[in-house]
Short mmCIF file of C-alpha atoms and ligand atoms in Angstrom, two decimals:
data_model
loop_
_atom_site.label_atom_id
_atom_site.label_comp_id
_atom_site.label_asym_id
_atom_site.label_seq_id
_atom_site.Cartn_x
_atom_site.Cartn_y
_atom_site.Cartn_z
CA UNK A 1 19.89 -5.69 1.11
CA UNK A 2 18.56 -5.00 4.55
CA UNK A 3 16.20 -2.67 6.32
CA UNK A 4 18.94 -0.18 7.18
CA UNK A 5 20.25 -0.15 3.57
CA UNK A 6 16.77 0.61 2.28
CA UNK A 7 16.26 3.36 4.83
CA UNK A 8 19.56 4.89 3.81
CA UNK A 9 18.64 4.78 0.13
CA UNK A 10 15.27 6.40 0.94
CA UNK A 11 17.03 9.20 2.85
CA UNK A 12 19.40 9.79 -0.07
CA UNK A 13 16.53 9.84 -2.57
CA UNK A 14 14.63 12.34 -0.40
CA UNK A 15 17.71 14.55 -0.15
CA UNK A 16 18.45 14.54 -3.87
CA UNK A 17 14.79 15.35 -4.63
CA UNK A 18 15.00 18.26 -2.19
CA UNK A 19 12.41 16.66 0.04
CA UNK A 20 12.19 16.70 3.82
CA UNK A 21 13.90 13.80 5.61
CA UNK A 22 11.30 11.28 6.71
CA UNK A 23 8.67 12.50 4.26
CA UNK A 24 8.44 9.02 2.71
CA UNK A 25 6.83 6.22 4.72
CA UNK A 26 8.39 2.81 4.22
CA UNK A 27 5.75 0.09 4.00
CA UNK A 28 7.64 -3.18 4.46
CA UNK A 29 5.77 -5.71 2.32
CA UNK A 30 5.80 -8.93 4.32
CA UNK A 31 3.42 -11.03 2.21
CA UNK A 32 4.51 -14.66 1.79
CA UNK A 33 7.70 -14.07 3.81
CA UNK A 34 8.61 -16.57 6.53
CA UNK A 35 7.93 -15.51 10.13
CA UNK A 36 11.57 -15.32 11.13
CA UNK A 37 12.34 -12.73 8.45
CA UNK A 38 9.38 -10.62 9.55
CA UNK A 39 10.45 -10.96 13.16
CA UNK A 40 13.97 -9.81 12.32
CA UNK A 41 12.56 -6.60 10.83
CA UNK A 42 10.30 -6.09 13.87
CA UNK A 43 13.34 -6.56 16.11
CA UNK A 44 15.10 -3.77 14.22
CA UNK A 45 12.25 -1.49 15.31
CA UNK A 46 10.25 -1.26 12.10
CA UNK A 47 6.48 -1.11 12.63
CA UNK A 48 4.77 -0.39 9.31
CA UNK A 49 3.97 -3.44 7.19
CA UNK A 50 2.01 -4.18 4.04
CA UNK A 51 0.11 -7.36 3.24
CA UNK A 52 -1.71 -8.40 0.08
CA UNK A 53 -4.37 -10.66 1.51
CA UNK A 54 -6.74 -10.25 4.43
CA UNK A 55 -6.62 -13.95 5.26
CA UNK A 56 -2.84 -14.17 5.36
CA UNK A 57 -2.60 -11.04 7.49
CA UNK A 58 -5.22 -12.36 9.91
CA UNK A 59 -3.27 -15.57 10.35
CA UNK A 60 0.07 -14.06 11.22
CA UNK A 61 -0.27 -10.55 12.66
CA UNK A 62 -2.33 -10.94 15.88
CA UNK A 63 0.50 -12.98 17.44
CA UNK A 64 3.09 -10.34 16.51
CA UNK A 65 0.79 -7.60 17.82
CA UNK A 66 0.75 -9.27 21.22
CA UNK A 67 4.52 -9.11 21.37
CA UNK A 68 5.32 -5.79 19.65
CA UNK A 69 3.77 -2.39 20.35
CA UNK A 70 2.67 0.03 17.69
CA UNK A 71 2.39 -2.18 14.61
CA UNK A 72 0.51 -0.60 11.69
CA UNK A 73 -0.75 -2.71 8.81
CA UNK A 74 -1.64 -1.56 5.32
CA UNK A 75 -3.61 -3.65 2.83
CA UNK A 76 -2.10 -3.52 -0.66
CA UNK A 77 -3.89 -6.27 -2.58
CA UNK A 78 -7.38 -6.56 -4.08
CA UNK A 79 -10.19 -6.53 -1.52
CA UNK A 80 -13.38 -8.56 -1.92
CA UNK A 81 -16.44 -6.89 -0.44
CA UNK A 82 -17.15 -9.91 1.78
CA UNK A 83 -13.76 -9.35 3.48
CA UNK A 84 -14.21 -5.60 3.80
CA UNK A 85 -15.32 -5.56 7.44
CA UNK A 86 -12.42 -7.73 8.54
CA UNK A 87 -10.02 -5.54 6.54
CA UNK A 88 -11.37 -2.37 8.12
CA UNK A 89 -10.83 -3.78 11.56
CA UNK A 90 -7.29 -4.96 10.89
CA UNK A 91 -5.70 -2.33 8.63
CA UNK A 92 -4.88 1.34 9.21
CA UNK A 93 -4.87 1.97 5.47
CA UNK A 94 -6.18 0.32 2.33
CA UNK A 95 -4.19 1.08 -0.84
CA UNK A 96 -6.40 -0.88 -3.22
CA UNK A 97 -9.75 0.90 -3.41
CA UNK A 98 -10.46 0.15 -7.05
CA UNK A 99 -14.20 0.17 -7.74
CA UNK A 100 -17.43 1.98 -6.79
CA UNK A 101 -19.04 -1.10 -5.27
CA UNK A 102 -16.18 -1.46 -2.81
CA UNK A 103 -16.38 2.27 -2.01
CA UNK A 104 -20.10 1.93 -1.19
CA UNK A 105 -19.46 -1.11 1.00
CA UNK A 106 -16.66 0.66 2.90
CA UNK A 107 -18.87 3.71 3.40
CA UNK A 108 -21.71 1.62 4.82
CA UNK A 109 -19.37 -0.29 7.14
CA UNK A 110 -17.66 2.94 8.24
CA UNK A 111 -21.07 4.14 9.47
CA UNK A 112 -21.59 0.92 11.41
CA UNK A 113 -18.09 0.62 12.86
CA UNK A 114 -17.60 4.33 13.47
CA UNK A 115 -14.23 4.62 11.74
CA UNK A 116 -12.50 3.89 8.46
CA UNK A 117 -8.89 3.22 7.42
CA UNK A 118 -7.12 5.82 5.28
CA UNK A 119 -7.92 5.07 1.67
CA UNK A 120 -5.78 5.15 -1.45
CA UNK A 121 -7.57 4.89 -4.74
CA UNK A 122 -5.76 2.52 -7.09
CA UNK A 123 -5.23 3.88 -10.60
CA UNK A 124 -4.41 1.55 -13.47
CA UNK A 125 -1.98 4.02 -15.03
CA UNK A 126 -0.85 1.54 -17.69
CA UNK A 127 -4.47 0.73 -18.64
CA UNK A 128 -3.61 -2.97 -18.43
CA UNK A 129 -6.69 -5.20 -18.77
CA UNK A 130 -5.49 -7.74 -16.17
CA UNK A 131 -4.71 -5.11 -13.56
CA UNK A 132 -6.99 -3.68 -10.88
CA UNK A 133 -7.67 0.02 -10.55
CA UNK A 134 -9.66 2.72 -12.26
CA UNK A 135 -8.49 4.12 -15.56
CA UNK A 136 -6.75 7.53 -15.42
CA UNK A 137 -9.70 9.13 -17.22
CA UNK A 138 -12.10 7.79 -14.58
CA UNK A 139 -10.03 8.78 -11.57
CA UNK A 140 -11.41 12.31 -10.99
CA UNK A 141 -14.99 11.04 -11.08
CA UNK A 142 -14.23 8.20 -8.70
CA UNK A 143 -12.46 10.50 -6.23
CA UNK A 144 -15.54 12.75 -6.24
CA UNK A 145 -17.80 9.74 -5.73
CA UNK A 146 -15.73 8.58 -2.74
CA UNK A 147 -15.77 12.05 -1.22
CA UNK A 148 -19.53 12.21 -1.63
CA UNK A 149 -19.64 9.00 0.44
CA UNK A 150 -17.58 10.77 3.15
CA UNK A 151 -14.72 8.30 2.80
CA UNK A 152 -11.32 9.39 4.17
CA UNK A 153 -9.41 9.75 0.90
CA UNK A 154 -5.69 9.82 1.62
CA UNK A 155 -4.27 9.52 -1.88
CA UNK A 156 -3.64 7.44 -4.97
CA UNK A 157 -1.77 4.21 -5.61
CA UNK A 158 -0.35 2.62 -8.78
CA UNK A 159 1.57 -0.43 -9.93
CA UNK A 160 3.24 0.45 -13.26
CA UNK A 161 3.51 -2.09 -16.08
CA UNK A 162 6.63 -4.23 -15.61
CA UNK A 163 8.07 -3.41 -19.02
CA UNK A 164 7.71 0.37 -19.00
CA UNK A 165 9.67 3.20 -17.41
CA UNK A 166 7.91 3.61 -14.06
CA UNK A 167 8.75 7.32 -13.75
CA UNK A 168 6.19 8.18 -16.42
CA UNK A 169 3.51 6.36 -14.44
CA UNK A 170 4.59 7.95 -11.16
CA UNK A 171 4.43 11.39 -12.77
CA UNK A 172 0.95 10.68 -14.14
CA UNK A 173 -0.25 9.52 -10.71
CA UNK A 174 1.22 12.65 -9.08
CA UNK A 175 -0.55 14.83 -11.62
CA UNK A 176 -3.94 13.17 -11.01
CA UNK A 177 -3.44 13.48 -7.24
CA UNK A 178 -2.50 17.16 -7.45
CA UNK A 179 -5.52 18.16 -9.50
CA UNK A 180 -7.76 16.33 -7.01
CA UNK A 181 -6.13 17.86 -3.94
CA UNK A 182 -4.86 14.51 -2.66
CA UNK A 183 -1.55 14.50 -0.79
CA UNK A 184 -0.83 10.77 -0.55
CA UNK A 185 1.09 8.92 -3.27
CA UNK A 186 1.59 5.18 -2.76
CA UNK A 187 4.09 4.25 -5.45
CA UNK A 188 7.46 2.58 -5.81
CA UNK A 189 8.51 -0.99 -5.01
CA UNK A 190 11.89 -2.76 -4.61
CA UNK A 191 13.06 -1.99 -8.14
CA UNK A 192 11.98 1.61 -8.45
CA UNK A 193 11.30 3.24 -5.08
CA UNK A 194 14.00 5.89 -5.56
CA UNK A 195 12.41 7.00 -8.82
CA UNK A 196 9.04 7.10 -7.05
CA UNK A 197 10.47 9.32 -4.31
CA UNK A 198 11.83 11.65 -6.99
CA UNK A 199 8.24 11.97 -8.26
CA UNK A 200 6.82 12.67 -4.80
CA UNK A 201 5.92 9.25 -3.31
CA UNK A 202 4.69 9.53 0.27
CA UNK A 203 4.48 5.75 0.71
CA UNK A 204 6.89 3.28 -0.91
CA UNK A 205 5.97 -0.41 -0.75
CA UNK A 206 9.16 -2.43 -0.54
CA UNK A 207 9.15 -6.22 -0.11
CA UNK A 208 11.91 -8.35 -1.59
CA UNK A 209 14.66 -5.72 -1.22
CA UNK A 210 14.12 -5.87 2.56
CA UNK A 211 13.16 -9.48 3.18
CA UNK A 212 14.73 -11.32 0.25
CA UNK A 213 12.96 -13.04 -2.62
CA UNK A 214 9.50 -14.44 -1.95
CA UNK A 215 9.20 -18.22 -2.19
CA UNK A 216 5.74 -19.03 -3.55
CA UNK A 217 6.55 -22.74 -3.73
C1 PLP B 301 4.29 -7.48 -3.61
C2 PLP B 301 3.92 -6.06 -3.71
C3 PLP B 301 4.87 -5.05 -3.44
C4 PLP B 301 6.32 -5.33 -3.09
O1 PLP B 301 7.01 -5.80 -4.20
P1 PLP B 301 8.61 -5.96 -4.16
O2 PLP B 301 8.99 -5.96 -5.60
O3 PLP B 301 8.90 -7.24 -3.48
O4 PLP B 301 9.17 -4.80 -3.44
C5 PLP B 301 4.43 -3.73 -3.50
N1 PLP B 301 3.16 -3.42 -3.81
C6 PLP B 301 2.24 -4.35 -4.08
C7 PLP B 301 0.85 -3.94 -4.42
C8 PLP B 301 2.60 -5.69 -4.06
O5 PLP B 301 1.67 -6.61 -4.37
#
């Protein structure tokens, strides 16, 4: 796979879902990938990247940002409140808003800093105990709470259980977003981004299908 293959598959999925070309943003998930692979994707002109950890992003991206114009970074992984300020300064969007305490911290910092990244509320659609995110039944209340804090709510995000048909989870996320008037849907990864696009994904988060397998060793 390569960046151009993935872009082609996204375009085909948009077309067969009857969606406008370019209506799905491709977040290239560069976490753990070696620099040269990230650089190759930058050299092909891609500028939107996703990282899981504030620390890792802070170590690698400032150097790339000196050399390449227009890079946008999205945070996808869990955010500790003590890293929230750094995250708000580095990322254009946070896809992992998953608890009221973090919402309150972001709201306070947004006042201080004078701006806030676009926020996606993470929903634990599979109700998995080990997974971050609010339960589907709590989502409406949490969206309202975030809006009361004046946070810029862009949409919802989910990571379906590995052993279940993701389309059901994507459809559930789309339904919760629609009834809350949220337009953003961050869903779909290397194995299922076409199915996510069929269910209305506005942001697909694709890592290994672009960069190759991650080596955690
Ligand atoms: C790692 C990760 C991805 C990308 O996963 P791939 O299967 O490599 O495409 C997407 N979203 C989140 C939240 C991730 O942690």
